[in-house]
DNA sequence: TAGATTGTTAATCGATTAACAATC
DNA sequence: TAGATTGTTAATCGATTAACAATC
């Protein structure tokens, strides 16, 4: 009965990713069912929000018994992932790039970093953290050959804009940008900037403001949970 | 005439940080004035949104002439920053932690990473990237001594929850969390999680959806700009 | 002056939450 | 059965955008 193939908002996609990771942890612990209010705590949201999100992936909850963890996890994966593992490229193999390579390695079911690129001749041709490093001028060729859909950008701010142009030209469809530079495009390529400098400045700003919008929300939710359960 | 000391939303704080960084780039280029529609492009927003944000920092724009860059930059700094440089700690000196240390180093005017912590005995006592690495059990002592307000958390997911507890106990007021684990608190401490795994999964999801909510917004704005200017 | 941009209010939009019948 | 939770609609909330008088 669930509304199907409806367009899913960015916020919902984000939360689904977080739910899924938590569901996998619960699986490891041997749990089989979970309630909307339990998932709500994970994302500091409300049970209603969780149920609304889960409606979009099938809404196979059971009154009074909650959601079946295995089923829900699979359904989220069906929605978020693709039948084939997605190939990802890393652009920029400096300190941050190598750290990200390590971070995103390991047993990932849905994606794989299959190539890295840099314009430092010392790095090109070498194997870095298990991946071949190519010269930046090989981008278009390798992206095509390896069917790379998504790129992680870890270059200095000054180089980000041109790197984005090259990536779009090479046929990449999404970019996760770690350079502290917001870049827009008129193509259909999805660009997600993780602005770590902004995030730290924001954290420092709120370090001395005891009340802030989101917090009061957290508080309310938390108190509701505590009083209810 | 601007509304002063109004509570500023998280979103506005984020954009102010981005505006300021762009203003500093413009300063370097020798520009002296900027229009709301120019700043709008940077954050993929509308001129109205920029003006609304800037109202909250003083609204010293000048009809037809835009905003004076030096003044605006100073006003944003007055709002976002504190009179004293803020001391920041880094928790977890693995690959990611060291990369972040490098990323956040350099000429930062408003904050300084003054200490790092790890529970690996090999790292403790050493100087890593120019900062003394302390054992995790020194946290409370050093946070107090150095008046550390904010911490960057770069530990494995399994260690994140306890680390947050320890940080809050030690008196830290804001945490920038890079562990792929969402943590809530009933204290007034601000926790900002940068969930890189979620971000990549989201990027991959949207890599194959040609239209997504934010993009259509970008598109509209972009077209408005192009037709207007 | 004419044209463009600002500050600010009102209107709109989208996301979140409340509410509740259905159901286990 | 009684109590709790779900799916879903309606109400609310907050953020964004449109509109426009004031002004350079």
PDB file of N, CA and C (backbone and C1' of nucleotides) in Angstrom, chain B residues 1 35-37 51-52 55 59-61 64 67, chain C residues 3-11 13-15:
ATOM      1  N   UNK B   1      19.545  49.951  12.386  1.00  0.00           N
ATOM      2  CA  UNK B   1      18.126  49.553  12.435  1.00  0.00           C
ATOM      3  C   UNK B   1      17.999  48.030  12.437  1.00  0.00           C
ATOM      4  N   UNK B  35      27.803  42.420  -4.209  1.00  0.00           N
ATOM      5  CA  UNK B  35      26.337  42.440  -4.195  1.00  0.00           C
ATOM      6  C   UNK B  35      25.775  41.161  -3.594  1.00  0.00           C
ATOM      7  N   UNK B  36      24.561  41.245  -3.125  1.00  0.00           N
ATOM      8  CA  UNK B  36      23.910  40.045  -2.558  1.00  0.00           C
ATOM      9  C   UNK B  36      23.795  38.933  -3.602  1.00  0.00           C
ATOM     10  N   UNK B  37      23.583  39.292  -4.846  1.00  0.00           N
ATOM     11  CA  UNK B  37      23.433  38.216  -5.832  1.00  0.00           C
ATOM     12  C   UNK B  37      24.757  37.514  -6.115  1.00  0.00           C
ATOM     13  N   UNK B  51      20.595  38.648   1.764  1.00  0.00           N
ATOM     14  CA  UNK B  51      20.282  39.908   2.448  1.00  0.00           C
ATOM     15  C   UNK B  51      19.688  39.646   3.825  1.00  0.00           C
ATOM     16  N   UNK B  52      18.854  38.605   3.884  1.00  0.00           N
ATOM     17  CA  UNK B  52      18.265  38.232   5.168  1.00  0.00           C
ATOM     18  C   UNK B  52      19.358  37.800   6.159  1.00  0.00           C
ATOM     19  N   UNK B  55      21.344  40.903   7.205  1.00  0.00           N
ATOM     20  CA  UNK B  55      20.605  41.761   8.134  1.00  0.00           C
ATOM     21  C   UNK B  55      20.990  41.447   9.573  1.00  0.00           C
ATOM     22  N   UNK B  59      23.485  44.457   8.551  1.00  0.00           N
ATOM     23  CA  UNK B  59      22.770  45.017   7.404  1.00  0.00           C
ATOM     24  C   UNK B  59      23.324  46.362   6.961  1.00  0.00           C
ATOM     25  N   UNK B  60      24.621  46.383   6.734  1.00  0.00           N
ATOM     26  CA  UNK B  60      25.232  47.640   6.331  1.00  0.00           C
ATOM     27  C   UNK B  60      25.429  47.743   4.830  1.00  0.00           C
ATOM     28  N   UNK B  61      24.526  47.126   4.109  1.00  0.00           N
ATOM     29  CA  UNK B  61      24.593  47.249   2.661  1.00  0.00           C
ATOM     30  C   UNK B  61      24.173  48.645   2.239  1.00  0.00           C
ATOM     31  N   UNK B  64      22.094  49.971  -4.226  1.00  0.00           N
ATOM     32  CA  UNK B  64      22.739  50.137  -5.523  1.00  0.00           C
ATOM     33  C   UNK B  64      24.242  49.925  -5.503  1.00  0.00           C
ATOM     34  N   UNK B  67      27.572  45.678  -0.668  1.00  0.00           N
ATOM     35  CA  UNK B  67      28.172  45.635   0.656  1.00  0.00           C
ATOM     36  C   UNK B  67      29.660  45.940   0.563  1.00  0.00           C
TER      37      UNK B  67
ATOM     38  P    DG C   3      15.554  53.646 -16.912  1.00  0.00           P
ATOM     39  O5'  DG C   3      16.617  53.009 -15.913  1.00  0.00           O
ATOM     40  C5'  DG C   3      18.012  53.130 -16.187  1.00  0.00           C
ATOM     41  C4'  DG C   3      18.778  52.281 -15.214  1.00  0.00           C
ATOM     42  C3'  DG C   3      18.160  50.897 -15.004  1.00  0.00           C
ATOM     43  O3'  DG C   3      19.212  49.938 -14.926  1.00  0.00           O
ATOM     44  C1'  DG C   3      18.271  52.026 -12.929  1.00  0.00           C
ATOM     45  P    DA C   4      18.916  48.400 -14.641  1.00  0.00           P
ATOM     46  O5'  DA C   4      19.558  48.199 -13.202  1.00  0.00           O
ATOM     47  C5'  DA C   4      20.853  48.736 -12.929  1.00  0.00           C
ATOM     48  C4'  DA C   4      21.108  48.600 -11.453  1.00  0.00           C
ATOM     49  C3'  DA C   4      20.758  47.224 -10.900  1.00  0.00           C
ATOM     50  O3'  DA C   4      21.876  46.746 -10.175  1.00  0.00           O
ATOM     51  C1'  DA C   4      19.699  48.925  -9.626  1.00  0.00           C
ATOM     52  P    DT C   5      21.891  45.307  -9.509  1.00  0.00           P
ATOM     53  O5'  DT C   5      21.727  45.665  -7.966  1.00  0.00           O
ATOM     54  C5'  DT C   5      22.650  46.545  -7.341  1.00  0.00           C
ATOM     55  C4'  DT C   5      22.158  46.839  -5.951  1.00  0.00           C
ATOM     56  C3'  DT C   5      21.773  45.597  -5.156  1.00  0.00           C
ATOM     57  O3'  DT C   5      22.480  45.585  -3.929  1.00  0.00           O
ATOM     58  C1'  DT C   5      20.077  47.230  -5.037  1.00  0.00           C
ATOM     59  P    DT C   6      22.334  44.382  -2.885  1.00  0.00           P
ATOM     60  O5'  DT C   6      21.691  45.125  -1.632  1.00  0.00           O
ATOM     61  C5'  DT C   6      22.317  46.278  -1.086  1.00  0.00           C
ATOM     62  C4'  DT C   6      21.337  47.015  -0.189  1.00  0.00           C
ATOM     63  C3'  DT C   6      20.813  46.166   0.955  1.00  0.00           C
ATOM     64  O3'  DT C   6      21.215  46.700   2.202  1.00  0.00           O
ATOM     65  C1'  DT C   6      19.016  47.217  -0.253  1.00  0.00           C
ATOM     66  P    DG C   7      21.047  45.804   3.539  1.00  0.00           P
ATOM     67  O5'  DG C   7      19.573  46.180   3.985  1.00  0.00           O
ATOM     68  C5'  DG C   7      19.313  47.435   4.591  1.00  0.00           C
ATOM     69  C4'  DG C   7      17.871  47.486   5.044  1.00  0.00           C
ATOM     70  C3'  DG C   7      17.512  46.463   6.124  1.00  0.00           C
ATOM     71  O3'  DG C   7      16.642  47.129   7.047  1.00  0.00           O
ATOM     72  C1'  DG C   7      16.166  46.092   4.196  1.00  0.00           C
ATOM     73  P    DT C   8      16.037  46.377   8.296  1.00  0.00           P
ATOM     74  O5'  DT C   8      14.663  45.837   7.710  1.00  0.00           O
ATOM     75  C5'  DT C   8      13.733  46.786   7.216  1.00  0.00           C
ATOM     76  C4'  DT C   8      12.480  46.052   6.789  1.00  0.00           C
ATOM     77  C3'  DT C   8      12.036  44.921   7.715  1.00  0.00           C
ATOM     78  O3'  DT C   8      10.653  45.028   7.914  1.00  0.00           O
ATOM     79  C1'  DT C   8      12.109  44.175   5.522  1.00  0.00           C
ATOM     80  P    DT C   9       9.986  44.323   9.194  1.00  0.00           P
ATOM     81  O5'  DT C   9       8.527  44.033   8.608  1.00  0.00           O
ATOM     82  C5'  DT C   9       7.896  44.993   7.774  1.00  0.00           C
ATOM     83  C4'  DT C   9       7.033  44.280   6.758  1.00  0.00           C
ATOM     84  C3'  DT C   9       6.168  43.159   7.358  1.00  0.00           C
ATOM     85  O3'  DT C   9       4.823  43.337   6.947  1.00  0.00           O
ATOM     86  C1'  DT C   9       7.400  42.355   5.512  1.00  0.00           C
ATOM     87  P    DA C  10       3.715  42.310   7.430  1.00  0.00           P
ATOM     88  O5'  DA C  10       3.412  41.496   6.099  1.00  0.00           O
ATOM     89  C5'  DA C  10       3.274  42.188   4.866  1.00  0.00           C
ATOM     90  C4'  DA C  10       3.045  41.179   3.762  1.00  0.00           C
ATOM     91  C3'  DA C  10       2.070  40.063   4.115  1.00  0.00           C
ATOM     92  O3'  DA C  10       1.320  39.743   2.938  1.00  0.00           O
ATOM     93  C1'  DA C  10       4.180  39.127   3.641  1.00  0.00           C
ATOM     94  P    DA C  11       0.440  38.393   2.876  1.00  0.00           P
ATOM     95  O5'  DA C  11       1.365  37.440   2.011  1.00  0.00           O
ATOM     96  C5'  DA C  11       1.635  37.781   0.654  1.00  0.00           C
ATOM     97  C4'  DA C  11       2.277  36.595  -0.036  1.00  0.00           C
ATOM     98  C3'  DA C  11       1.442  35.319  -0.026  1.00  0.00           C
ATOM     99  O3'  DA C  11       1.543  34.727  -1.312  1.00  0.00           O
ATOM    100  C1'  DA C  11       3.532  34.913   1.017  1.00  0.00           C
ATOM    101  P    DC C  13       4.499  28.202  -3.813  1.00  0.00           P
ATOM    102  O5'  DC C  13       5.570  27.235  -3.143  1.00  0.00           O
ATOM    103  C5'  DC C  13       6.928  27.684  -2.989  1.00  0.00           C
ATOM    104  C4'  DC C  13       7.570  26.868  -1.905  1.00  0.00           C
ATOM    105  C3'  DC C  13       7.188  25.396  -1.948  1.00  0.00           C
ATOM    106  O3'  DC C  13       8.337  24.682  -2.345  1.00  0.00           O
ATOM    107  C1'  DC C  13       7.179  26.266   0.282  1.00  0.00           C
ATOM    108  P    DG C  14       8.302  23.102  -2.611  1.00  0.00           P
ATOM    109  O5'  DG C  14       8.959  22.518  -1.289  1.00  0.00           O
ATOM    110  C5'  DG C  14      10.147  23.088  -0.775  1.00  0.00           C
ATOM    111  C4'  DG C  14      10.409  22.501   0.584  1.00  0.00           C
ATOM    112  C3'  DG C  14      10.164  20.994   0.666  1.00  0.00           C
ATOM    113  O3'  DG C  14      11.161  20.471   1.517  1.00  0.00           O
ATOM    114  C1'  DG C  14       8.863  22.068   2.278  1.00  0.00           C
ATOM    115  P    DA C  15      11.476  18.914   1.615  1.00  0.00           P
ATOM    116  O5'  DA C  15      12.053  18.757   3.087  1.00  0.00           O
ATOM    117  C5'  DA C  15      12.404  19.920   3.848  1.00  0.00           C
ATOM    118  C4'  DA C  15      11.873  19.776   5.245  1.00  0.00           C
ATOM    119  C3'  DA C  15      11.804  18.337   5.763  1.00  0.00           C
ATOM    120  O3'  DA C  15      12.373  18.317   7.046  1.00  0.00           O
ATOM    121  C1'  DA C  15       9.754  19.425   6.118  1.00  0.00           C
TER     122       DA C  15
END
